[in-house]
């Protein structure tokens, strides 16, 4: 499976590649952006995966997060996957902004009609890195960490706690911390995983996952949450995650920041701290 | 004349204000974004004016330039004006992306029907700073410098060379360096200033202005130009400006950067150098 290069854009001394490839697990073409900083070709590049929030394509964070500035300084690559299959042509897929297209919730769906295409967990954590590693051997997916915003912050925490790849570190911007108990999670988990299948929901809920987490807990988990974020109390509930993870030795560093909203202005204001966090645990 | 605050957005430790006010010189409501960094209230804030390129509103650069990150570090405010009147309701105003709405070219039009509203030179360099200084007395428009992209880079160079305000320094990203001899300039100057009125065109052409410039020429002029920019040779011609300004003592520092295009990815890759330039001449 190969990647088609739609654009190669010079930025911050490196290159942003806009790619498309045919995914076996979503059975659709998938877009992905990859930032490759300018470094000595001999060395392998650590990778940060950035999972975006509801409605976003790979372009939003590429244009508005400012992560590449710091990736270039520290010397890591960034992978910006899409947030769902697009064009799967399932009835109802495009009816709401917070479900279906642009809202894959980073799960592997088990309910019809979603299970055929909506397999974003396998896509993001397995197929995509495996295919990128083949096509771009300078990317070191054995030295990888993960972050994300909102739905993508949830996906990052789930990825770190389940370790489908050996993620060295995780951070999140305003993540959906406890999707099983909020409307966004109920709508998406209900459709993708089944209304009553709460044990399956728990496999994609950071708060449920950390309760049972037995892995390496030496790396701190960094989370920023704006107190001016309209989704904070109703949909995100990062405090539930913190409360459930009190036993996590590295600590959950939830930084509540006054006045900040849910937008890319919030993200770009704190990417520097997240970039430093990831650079440290990626050995940079 | 007062400003209506449409949004106050926390970012980079400061605030982005999205404002609207009624302009006397354009006779339309005008949108403007202002970034105010967090600093001690006692001190007055130096101001950088950022003039955007064709089609842009104040939001594009606010979302994609990342100037605010550096403004916050150095401690200056940024004013992001709009690129034209909007809603003047002139026949033909919305027919092309490179003329009329979103393309005021930072001139005071003298031709009918444009002269009633399309007075962006007076708006940007006089009315807007005067009104902002009244409404936000912490902004120091006596300690101000100017930059911009493409059409806005041209507007910035023109503003610096004509000094309708006491601009301390200027820089530009891929400016239209010699509008009188390129299609963009001919179309806009022809309509706004008159097809044959070449002496008037020269008042808004950086290459013509620097030939006759007698002011303080101690401050270097910083320009970045991407060599992968599709508009470089046909529309921008920064080399014409450099050639015409060989007598300028501070020097025109034209940095040709390999591979870079005309997009905000290009701008955001070099804002750090421009921010340092302006901070220096704003006394920061």
PDB file of C-alpha atoms in Angstrom, chain A:
ATOM      1  CA  UNK A   1       0.000   0.000   0.000  1.00  0.00           C
ATOM      2  CA  UNK A   2       1.559   3.250  -0.982  1.00  0.00           C
ATOM      3  CA  UNK A   3       0.993   6.877  -0.239  1.00  0.00           C
ATOM      4  CA  UNK A   4       0.086   9.445  -2.842  1.00  0.00           C
ATOM      5  CA  UNK A   5       1.719  12.820  -2.174  1.00  0.00           C
ATOM      6  CA  UNK A   6      -0.820  15.594  -2.754  1.00  0.00           C
ATOM      7  CA  UNK A   7       1.469  18.370  -1.580  1.00  0.00           C
ATOM      8  CA  UNK A   8       4.944  18.902  -0.178  1.00  0.00           C
ATOM      9  CA  UNK A   9       5.038  22.187   1.698  1.00  0.00           C
ATOM     10  CA  UNK A  10       8.200  23.788   3.051  1.00  0.00           C
ATOM     11  CA  UNK A  11       7.751  24.977   6.609  1.00  0.00           C
ATOM     12  CA  UNK A  12       9.900  25.595   9.677  1.00  0.00           C
ATOM     13  CA  UNK A  13      12.961  24.262   7.911  1.00  0.00           C
ATOM     14  CA  UNK A  14      11.245  20.928   7.232  1.00  0.00           C
ATOM     15  CA  UNK A  15       8.395  19.663   5.102  1.00  0.00           C
ATOM     16  CA  UNK A  16       4.697  19.054   5.568  1.00  0.00           C
ATOM     17  CA  UNK A  17       3.585  16.140   3.412  1.00  0.00           C
ATOM     18  CA  UNK A  18      -0.096  15.908   2.542  1.00  0.00           C
ATOM     19  CA  UNK A  19      -0.716  12.258   1.775  1.00  0.00           C
ATOM     20  CA  UNK A  20      -3.560   9.964   0.755  1.00  0.00           C
ATOM     21  CA  UNK A  21      -3.566   6.177   0.939  1.00  0.00           C
ATOM     22  CA  UNK A  22      -6.087   3.360   0.698  1.00  0.00           C
ATOM     23  CA  UNK A  23      -6.812   1.922   4.104  1.00  0.00           C
ATOM     24  CA  UNK A  24      -7.645  -1.764   4.519  1.00  0.00           C
ATOM     25  CA  UNK A  25      -9.284  -1.263   7.884  1.00  0.00           C
ATOM     26  CA  UNK A  26     -11.533   1.660   6.909  1.00  0.00           C
ATOM     27  CA  UNK A  27     -11.917   0.472   3.299  1.00  0.00           C
ATOM     28  CA  UNK A  28     -11.721   4.099   2.162  1.00  0.00           C
ATOM     29  CA  UNK A  29      -8.986   6.430   1.004  1.00  0.00           C
ATOM     30  CA  UNK A  30      -7.554   8.224   4.042  1.00  0.00           C
ATOM     31  CA  UNK A  31      -5.794  11.570   4.205  1.00  0.00           C
ATOM     32  CA  UNK A  32      -2.907  12.110   6.573  1.00  0.00           C
ATOM     33  CA  UNK A  33      -0.408  14.938   7.020  1.00  0.00           C
ATOM     34  CA  UNK A  34       3.151  14.242   8.132  1.00  0.00           C
ATOM     35  CA  UNK A  35       5.629  16.887   9.246  1.00  0.00           C
ATOM     36  CA  UNK A  36       9.246  15.907   8.773  1.00  0.00           C
ATOM     37  CA  UNK A  37      11.760  18.293  10.317  1.00  0.00           C
ATOM     38  CA  UNK A  38      15.099  18.932   8.721  1.00  0.00           C
ATOM     39  CA  UNK A  39      17.642  16.750  10.482  1.00  0.00           C
ATOM     40  CA  UNK A  40      20.605  14.600   9.577  1.00  0.00           C
ATOM     41  CA  UNK A  41      19.355  11.805   7.358  1.00  0.00           C
ATOM     42  CA  UNK A  42      21.397   9.195   9.150  1.00  0.00           C
ATOM     43  CA  UNK A  43      19.357   9.329  12.336  1.00  0.00           C
ATOM     44  CA  UNK A  44      15.868   7.950  12.785  1.00  0.00           C
ATOM     45  CA  UNK A  45      13.207  10.450  13.726  1.00  0.00           C
ATOM     46  CA  UNK A  46      11.094  10.128  16.851  1.00  0.00           C
ATOM     47  CA  UNK A  47       7.395  10.542  16.052  1.00  0.00           C
ATOM     48  CA  UNK A  48       4.576  12.382  17.777  1.00  0.00           C
ATOM     49  CA  UNK A  49       1.055  11.367  16.741  1.00  0.00           C
ATOM     50  CA  UNK A  50      -1.482  14.209  16.987  1.00  0.00           C
ATOM     51  CA  UNK A  51      -5.138  13.120  17.084  1.00  0.00           C
ATOM     52  CA  UNK A  52      -7.586  15.881  16.182  1.00  0.00           C
ATOM     53  CA  UNK A  53     -11.010  16.650  17.552  1.00  0.00           C
ATOM     54  CA  UNK A  54     -14.543  16.499  16.167  1.00  0.00           C
ATOM     55  CA  UNK A  55     -15.008  17.703  12.562  1.00  0.00           C
ATOM     56  CA  UNK A  56     -11.301  18.179  11.907  1.00  0.00           C
ATOM     57  CA  UNK A  57      -9.323  16.959   8.918  1.00  0.00           C
ATOM     58  CA  UNK A  58      -5.529  16.590   9.053  1.00  0.00           C
ATOM     59  CA  UNK A  59      -5.289  20.184   7.847  1.00  0.00           C
ATOM     60  CA  UNK A  60      -6.770  22.010  10.833  1.00  0.00           C
ATOM     61  CA  UNK A  61      -4.034  21.159  13.301  1.00  0.00           C
ATOM     62  CA  UNK A  62      -1.397  21.412  10.565  1.00  0.00           C
ATOM     63  CA  UNK A  63      -2.453  25.007   9.966  1.00  0.00           C
ATOM     64  CA  UNK A  64      -3.377  26.156  13.446  1.00  0.00           C
ATOM     65  CA  UNK A  65      -1.632  24.194  16.194  1.00  0.00           C
ATOM     66  CA  UNK A  66       1.904  25.531  15.643  1.00  0.00           C
ATOM     67  CA  UNK A  67       3.271  22.152  16.783  1.00  0.00           C
ATOM     68  CA  UNK A  68       5.641  22.031  13.799  1.00  0.00           C
ATOM     69  CA  UNK A  69       7.609  25.032  15.063  1.00  0.00           C
ATOM     70  CA  UNK A  70       8.566  23.087  18.170  1.00  0.00           C
ATOM     71  CA  UNK A  71       8.923  19.739  16.376  1.00  0.00           C
ATOM     72  CA  UNK A  72      11.490  21.434  14.218  1.00  0.00           C
ATOM     73  CA  UNK A  73      13.330  22.802  17.256  1.00  0.00           C
ATOM     74  CA  UNK A  74      13.367  19.481  19.096  1.00  0.00           C
ATOM     75  CA  UNK A  75      13.728  17.213  16.079  1.00  0.00           C
ATOM     76  CA  UNK A  76      10.669  14.987  15.995  1.00  0.00           C
ATOM     77  CA  UNK A  77       8.208  14.207  13.221  1.00  0.00           C
ATOM     78  CA  UNK A  78       4.451  14.683  13.614  1.00  0.00           C
ATOM     79  CA  UNK A  79       1.699  12.523  12.145  1.00  0.00           C
ATOM     80  CA  UNK A  80      -1.714  14.185  11.799  1.00  0.00           C
ATOM     81  CA  UNK A  81      -4.292  11.472  10.964  1.00  0.00           C
ATOM     82  CA  UNK A  82      -7.859  12.193   9.905  1.00  0.00           C
ATOM     83  CA  UNK A  83     -10.696  11.857  12.433  1.00  0.00           C
ATOM     84  CA  UNK A  84     -12.847   9.300  10.588  1.00  0.00           C
ATOM     85  CA  UNK A  85     -13.280   7.533   7.288  1.00  0.00           C
ATOM     86  CA  UNK A  86     -14.735   9.870   4.675  1.00  0.00           C
ATOM     87  CA  UNK A  87     -17.032   8.823   1.881  1.00  0.00           C
ATOM     88  CA  UNK A  88     -17.951   5.445   3.380  1.00  0.00           C
ATOM     89  CA  UNK A  89     -21.442   6.213   2.110  1.00  0.00           C
ATOM     90  CA  UNK A  90     -23.352   5.010   5.166  1.00  0.00           C
ATOM     91  CA  UNK A  91     -26.856   6.387   5.757  1.00  0.00           C
ATOM     92  CA  UNK A  92     -26.773   8.998   8.517  1.00  0.00           C
ATOM     93  CA  UNK A  93     -23.002   9.386   8.350  1.00  0.00           C
ATOM     94  CA  UNK A  94     -23.180  13.085   7.507  1.00  0.00           C
ATOM     95  CA  UNK A  95     -26.238  14.064   9.545  1.00  0.00           C
ATOM     96  CA  UNK A  96     -24.481  15.501  12.582  1.00  0.00           C
ATOM     97  CA  UNK A  97     -21.200  17.240  13.252  1.00  0.00           C
ATOM     98  CA  UNK A  98     -20.537  15.178  16.370  1.00  0.00           C
ATOM     99  CA  UNK A  99     -21.128  11.675  14.992  1.00  0.00           C
ATOM    100  CA  UNK A 100     -20.083   9.814  11.842  1.00  0.00           C
ATOM    101  CA  UNK A 101     -17.893  11.708   9.387  1.00  0.00           C
ATOM    102  CA  UNK A 102     -15.289  13.693  11.329  1.00  0.00           C
ATOM    103  CA  UNK A 103     -16.202  11.843  14.513  1.00  0.00           C
ATOM    104  CA  UNK A 104     -14.730   8.349  14.420  1.00  0.00           C
ATOM    105  CA  UNK A 105     -14.033   8.536  18.155  1.00  0.00           C
ATOM    106  CA  UNK A 106     -10.896   6.440  17.576  1.00  0.00           C
ATOM    107  CA  UNK A 107     -12.785   3.181  18.204  1.00  0.00           C
ATOM    108  CA  UNK A 108     -13.167  -0.025  16.207  1.00  0.00           C
ATOM    109  CA  UNK A 109     -16.919  -0.142  15.653  1.00  0.00           C
ATOM    110  CA  UNK A 110     -18.646  -3.492  16.246  1.00  0.00           C
ATOM    111  CA  UNK A 111     -22.193  -2.429  15.371  1.00  0.00           C
ATOM    112  CA  UNK A 112     -23.677  -2.505  11.876  1.00  0.00           C
ATOM    113  CA  UNK A 113     -23.499  -0.480   9.666  1.00  0.00           C
ATOM    114  CA  UNK A 114     -20.418   1.191  11.180  1.00  0.00           C
ATOM    115  CA  UNK A 115     -18.211  -1.830  11.741  1.00  0.00           C
ATOM    116  CA  UNK A 116     -17.233  -2.146   8.088  1.00  0.00           C
ATOM    117  CA  UNK A 117     -15.452   1.228   7.922  1.00  0.00           C
ATOM    118  CA  UNK A 118     -15.305   2.952  11.298  1.00  0.00           C
ATOM    119  CA  UNK A 119     -12.199   1.209  12.613  1.00  0.00           C
ATOM    120  CA  UNK A 120     -10.154   4.202  13.633  1.00  0.00           C
ATOM    121  CA  UNK A 121      -8.475   2.494  16.611  1.00  0.00           C
ATOM    122  CA  UNK A 122      -6.844  -0.073  14.346  1.00  0.00           C
ATOM    123  CA  UNK A 123      -6.215   2.555  11.708  1.00  0.00           C
ATOM    124  CA  UNK A 124      -4.476   5.108  13.909  1.00  0.00           C
ATOM    125  CA  UNK A 125      -2.515   2.804  16.174  1.00  0.00           C
ATOM    126  CA  UNK A 126      -1.690  -0.064  13.795  1.00  0.00           C
ATOM    127  CA  UNK A 127      -2.261   0.255  10.079  1.00  0.00           C
ATOM    128  CA  UNK A 128      -1.212   3.881   9.625  1.00  0.00           C
ATOM    129  CA  UNK A 129       2.071   3.693  11.578  1.00  0.00           C
ATOM    130  CA  UNK A 130       2.934   0.357   9.934  1.00  0.00           C
ATOM    131  CA  UNK A 131       2.356   1.765   6.470  1.00  0.00           C
ATOM    132  CA  UNK A 132       4.176   5.013   7.232  1.00  0.00           C
ATOM    133  CA  UNK A 133       7.132   3.102   8.649  1.00  0.00           C
ATOM    134  CA  UNK A 134       7.394   1.173   5.370  1.00  0.00           C
ATOM    135  CA  UNK A 135       7.094   4.228   3.146  1.00  0.00           C
ATOM    136  CA  UNK A 136       9.205   6.570   5.284  1.00  0.00           C
ATOM    137  CA  UNK A 137      11.842   4.424   7.005  1.00  0.00           C
ATOM    138  CA  UNK A 138      13.371   7.458   8.698  1.00  0.00           C
ATOM    139  CA  UNK A 139      10.281   7.614  10.947  1.00  0.00           C
ATOM    140  CA  UNK A 140      10.878   5.598  14.121  1.00  0.00           C
ATOM    141  CA  UNK A 141       7.561   4.210  15.282  1.00  0.00           C
ATOM    142  CA  UNK A 142       9.363   2.382  18.085  1.00  0.00           C
ATOM    143  CA  UNK A 143      10.115   5.808  19.550  1.00  0.00           C
ATOM    144  CA  UNK A 144       6.687   7.357  19.417  1.00  0.00           C
ATOM    145  CA  UNK A 145       4.403   9.329  21.670  1.00  0.00           C
ATOM    146  CA  UNK A 146       0.891  10.642  21.314  1.00  0.00           C
ATOM    147  CA  UNK A 147      -1.227  13.706  21.965  1.00  0.00           C
ATOM    148  CA  UNK A 148      -4.525  15.139  20.829  1.00  0.00           C
ATOM    149  CA  UNK A 149      -7.353  17.576  21.347  1.00  0.00           C
ATOM    150  CA  UNK A 150     -10.850  16.904  22.676  1.00  0.00           C
ATOM    151  CA  UNK A 151     -12.002  13.648  20.998  1.00  0.00           C
ATOM    152  CA  UNK A 152      -8.376  13.286  19.952  1.00  0.00           C
ATOM    153  CA  UNK A 153      -7.158  13.881  23.511  1.00  0.00           C
ATOM    154  CA  UNK A 154      -9.387  10.980  24.509  1.00  0.00           C
ATOM    155  CA  UNK A 155      -7.965   8.889  21.667  1.00  0.00           C
ATOM    156  CA  UNK A 156      -4.425   9.721  22.787  1.00  0.00           C
ATOM    157  CA  UNK A 157      -5.084   8.739  26.408  1.00  0.00           C
ATOM    158  CA  UNK A 158      -6.753   5.503  25.278  1.00  0.00           C
ATOM    159  CA  UNK A 159      -3.819   4.717  22.999  1.00  0.00           C
ATOM    160  CA  UNK A 160      -1.309   5.304  25.770  1.00  0.00           C
ATOM    161  CA  UNK A 161      -3.204   3.264  28.350  1.00  0.00           C
ATOM    162  CA  UNK A 162      -3.832   0.332  25.968  1.00  0.00           C
ATOM    163  CA  UNK A 163      -0.411   0.469  24.231  1.00  0.00           C
ATOM    164  CA  UNK A 164      -1.288  -0.919  20.792  1.00  0.00           C
ATOM    165  CA  UNK A 165       2.019   0.780  20.020  1.00  0.00           C
ATOM    166  CA  UNK A 166       4.798   1.376  22.547  1.00  0.00           C
ATOM    167  CA  UNK A 167       3.867   5.011  23.246  1.00  0.00           C
ATOM    168  CA  UNK A 168       6.543   6.594  25.382  1.00  0.00           C
ATOM    169  CA  UNK A 169       4.388   9.464  26.615  1.00  0.00           C
ATOM    170  CA  UNK A 170       0.965  11.034  26.306  1.00  0.00           C
ATOM    171  CA  UNK A 171      -0.512  14.476  26.673  1.00  0.00           C
ATOM    172  CA  UNK A 172      -3.893  15.934  25.882  1.00  0.00           C
ATOM    173  CA  UNK A 173      -5.583  19.256  25.262  1.00  0.00           C
ATOM    174  CA  UNK A 174      -9.096  19.394  26.738  1.00  0.00           C
ATOM    175  CA  UNK A 175      -9.679  15.650  26.294  1.00  0.00           C
ATOM    176  CA  UNK A 176     -13.013  13.882  26.642  1.00  0.00           C
ATOM    177  CA  UNK A 177     -11.880  12.319  29.883  1.00  0.00           C
ATOM    178  CA  UNK A 178     -14.817  10.068  30.669  1.00  0.00           C
ATOM    179  CA  UNK A 179     -16.835   9.548  27.468  1.00  0.00           C
ATOM    180  CA  UNK A 180     -19.117   6.849  28.939  1.00  0.00           C
ATOM    181  CA  UNK A 181     -20.931   9.399  31.083  1.00  0.00           C
ATOM    182  CA  UNK A 182     -21.335  12.318  28.655  1.00  0.00           C
ATOM    183  CA  UNK A 183     -23.631  12.943  25.692  1.00  0.00           C
ATOM    184  CA  UNK A 184     -20.854  12.863  23.064  1.00  0.00           C
ATOM    185  CA  UNK A 185     -19.666   9.493  24.325  1.00  0.00           C
ATOM    186  CA  UNK A 186     -23.145   8.027  24.739  1.00  0.00           C
ATOM    187  CA  UNK A 187     -24.079   8.987  21.184  1.00  0.00           C
ATOM    188  CA  UNK A 188     -20.910   7.661  19.584  1.00  0.00           C
ATOM    189  CA  UNK A 189     -20.207   4.628  21.767  1.00  0.00           C
ATOM    190  CA  UNK A 190     -23.903   3.722  21.574  1.00  0.00           C
ATOM    191  CA  UNK A 191     -23.874   3.697  17.790  1.00  0.00           C
ATOM    192  CA  UNK A 192     -20.400   2.275  17.203  1.00  0.00           C
ATOM    193  CA  UNK A 193     -20.242  -0.211  20.107  1.00  0.00           C
ATOM    194  CA  UNK A 194     -23.869  -0.891  21.049  1.00  0.00           C
ATOM    195  CA  UNK A 195     -26.179   0.876  23.474  1.00  0.00           C
ATOM    196  CA  UNK A 196     -25.850  -1.696  26.217  1.00  0.00           C
ATOM    197  CA  UNK A 197     -22.301  -2.886  25.720  1.00  0.00           C
ATOM    198  CA  UNK A 198     -20.783  -0.947  28.612  1.00  0.00           C
ATOM    199  CA  UNK A 199     -17.833  -3.295  28.988  1.00  0.00           C
ATOM    200  CA  UNK A 200     -16.849  -2.443  25.408  1.00  0.00           C
ATOM    201  CA  UNK A 201     -17.297   1.261  26.122  1.00  0.00           C
ATOM    202  CA  UNK A 202     -14.839   0.889  28.987  1.00  0.00           C
ATOM    203  CA  UNK A 203     -12.144  -0.214  26.522  1.00  0.00           C
ATOM    204  CA  UNK A 204     -12.254   3.283  25.000  1.00  0.00           C
ATOM    205  CA  UNK A 205     -12.841   5.348  28.141  1.00  0.00           C
ATOM    206  CA  UNK A 206      -9.692   6.863  29.695  1.00  0.00           C
ATOM    207  CA  UNK A 207     -11.296   7.034  33.131  1.00  0.00           C
ATOM    208  CA  UNK A 208     -12.268   3.346  33.053  1.00  0.00           C
ATOM    209  CA  UNK A 209      -8.932   2.317  31.541  1.00  0.00           C
ATOM    210  CA  UNK A 210      -6.756   4.044  34.110  1.00  0.00           C
ATOM    211  CA  UNK A 211      -8.646   2.395  36.972  1.00  0.00           C
ATOM    212  CA  UNK A 212      -7.338  -0.980  35.801  1.00  0.00           C
ATOM    213  CA  UNK A 213      -4.034   0.197  34.330  1.00  0.00           C
ATOM    214  CA  UNK A 214      -1.117  -2.079  35.311  1.00  0.00           C
ATOM    215  CA  UNK A 215       1.536  -0.888  32.836  1.00  0.00           C
ATOM    216  CA  UNK A 216       4.516   1.405  33.234  1.00  0.00           C
ATOM    217  CA  UNK A 217       3.261   4.418  35.133  1.00  0.00           C
ATOM    218  CA  UNK A 218       6.509   6.309  35.463  1.00  0.00           C
ATOM    219  CA  UNK A 219       5.768   8.915  32.786  1.00  0.00           C
ATOM    220  CA  UNK A 220       3.647  11.895  33.871  1.00  0.00           C
ATOM    221  CA  UNK A 221       0.456  12.520  31.887  1.00  0.00           C
ATOM    222  CA  UNK A 222       0.155  16.181  30.895  1.00  0.00           C
ATOM    223  CA  UNK A 223      -3.302  17.679  30.311  1.00  0.00           C
ATOM    224  CA  UNK A 224      -4.324  21.287  29.698  1.00  0.00           C
ATOM    225  CA  UNK A 225      -7.931  22.322  30.175  1.00  0.00           C
ATOM    226  CA  UNK A 226      -9.295  25.834  29.593  1.00  0.00           C
ATOM    227  CA  UNK A 227     -11.722  27.093  32.218  1.00  0.00           C
ATOM    228  CA  UNK A 228     -13.478  29.173  29.573  1.00  0.00           C
ATOM    229  CA  UNK A 229     -14.173  26.025  27.531  1.00  0.00           C
ATOM    230  CA  UNK A 230     -17.925  25.602  26.988  1.00  0.00           C
ATOM    231  CA  UNK A 231     -17.548  21.819  26.824  1.00  0.00           C
ATOM    232  CA  UNK A 232     -15.519  21.495  30.031  1.00  0.00           C
ATOM    233  CA  UNK A 233     -18.187  20.462  32.497  1.00  0.00           C
ATOM    234  CA  UNK A 234     -20.754  18.782  30.255  1.00  0.00           C
ATOM    235  CA  UNK A 235     -18.581  16.796  27.834  1.00  0.00           C
ATOM    236  CA  UNK A 236     -14.938  16.680  28.914  1.00  0.00           C
ATOM    237  CA  UNK A 237     -14.762  16.010  32.670  1.00  0.00           C
ATOM    238  CA  UNK A 238     -10.973  15.635  32.896  1.00  0.00           C
ATOM    239  CA  UNK A 239     -11.295  15.648  36.685  1.00  0.00           C
ATOM    240  CA  UNK A 240     -12.985  12.234  36.519  1.00  0.00           C
ATOM    241  CA  UNK A 241      -9.848  10.920  34.831  1.00  0.00           C
ATOM    242  CA  UNK A 242      -7.602  12.515  37.435  1.00  0.00           C
ATOM    243  CA  UNK A 243      -9.713  11.124  40.300  1.00  0.00           C
ATOM    244  CA  UNK A 244      -9.651   7.624  38.795  1.00  0.00           C
ATOM    245  CA  UNK A 245      -5.897   7.759  38.292  1.00  0.00           C
ATOM    246  CA  UNK A 246      -4.686   8.749  41.735  1.00  0.00           C
ATOM    247  CA  UNK A 247      -2.672   5.520  41.926  1.00  0.00           C
ATOM    248  CA  UNK A 248      -0.775   6.383  38.703  1.00  0.00           C
ATOM    249  CA  UNK A 249       2.766   6.937  40.006  1.00  0.00           C
ATOM    250  CA  UNK A 250       3.984   9.390  37.364  1.00  0.00           C
ATOM    251  CA  UNK A 251       1.034  11.605  38.163  1.00  0.00           C
ATOM    252  CA  UNK A 252      -1.640  13.232  36.062  1.00  0.00           C
ATOM    253  CA  UNK A 253      -0.638  16.860  35.662  1.00  0.00           C
ATOM    254  CA  UNK A 254      -3.970  18.550  34.906  1.00  0.00           C
ATOM    255  CA  UNK A 255      -3.335  22.227  34.297  1.00  0.00           C
ATOM    256  CA  UNK A 256      -6.545  24.266  34.474  1.00  0.00           C
ATOM    257  CA  UNK A 257      -5.964  27.519  32.620  1.00  0.00           C
ATOM    258  CA  UNK A 258      -8.160  30.501  33.285  1.00  0.00           C
ATOM    259  CA  UNK A 259     -10.095  32.026  30.408  1.00  0.00           C
ATOM    260  CA  UNK A 260      -9.035  29.632  27.658  1.00  0.00           C
ATOM    261  CA  UNK A 261     -11.671  28.192  25.338  1.00  0.00           C
ATOM    262  CA  UNK A 262     -11.834  24.980  23.259  1.00  0.00           C
ATOM    263  CA  UNK A 263     -10.286  26.434  20.082  1.00  0.00           C
ATOM    264  CA  UNK A 264      -6.951  26.155  18.322  1.00  0.00           C
ATOM    265  CA  UNK A 265      -6.023  29.440  20.030  1.00  0.00           C
ATOM    266  CA  UNK A 266      -6.043  27.420  23.258  1.00  0.00           C
ATOM    267  CA  UNK A 267      -4.050  24.576  21.713  1.00  0.00           C
ATOM    268  CA  UNK A 268      -1.391  26.778  20.138  1.00  0.00           C
ATOM    269  CA  UNK A 269      -0.960  28.669  23.402  1.00  0.00           C
ATOM    270  CA  UNK A 270       0.216  25.506  25.178  1.00  0.00           C
ATOM    271  CA  UNK A 271       1.882  23.401  22.471  1.00  0.00           C
ATOM    272  CA  UNK A 272       5.277  24.529  23.693  1.00  0.00           C
ATOM    273  CA  UNK A 273       4.754  22.806  27.046  1.00  0.00           C
ATOM    274  CA  UNK A 274       3.465  19.672  25.330  1.00  0.00           C
ATOM    275  CA  UNK A 275       6.308  19.635  22.840  1.00  0.00           C
ATOM    276  CA  UNK A 276       8.821  19.827  25.701  1.00  0.00           C
ATOM    277  CA  UNK A 277       7.023  16.990  27.480  1.00  0.00           C
ATOM    278  CA  UNK A 278       7.159  14.729  24.436  1.00  0.00           C
ATOM    279  CA  UNK A 279      10.710  15.694  23.500  1.00  0.00           C
ATOM    280  CA  UNK A 280      11.847  14.663  26.968  1.00  0.00           C
ATOM    281  CA  UNK A 281      10.276  11.203  26.832  1.00  0.00           C
ATOM    282  CA  UNK A 282      11.303  10.698  23.206  1.00  0.00           C
ATOM    283  CA  UNK A 283      14.891  11.150  24.361  1.00  0.00           C
ATOM    284  CA  UNK A 284      15.457  14.511  22.656  1.00  0.00           C
TER     285      UNK A 284
END
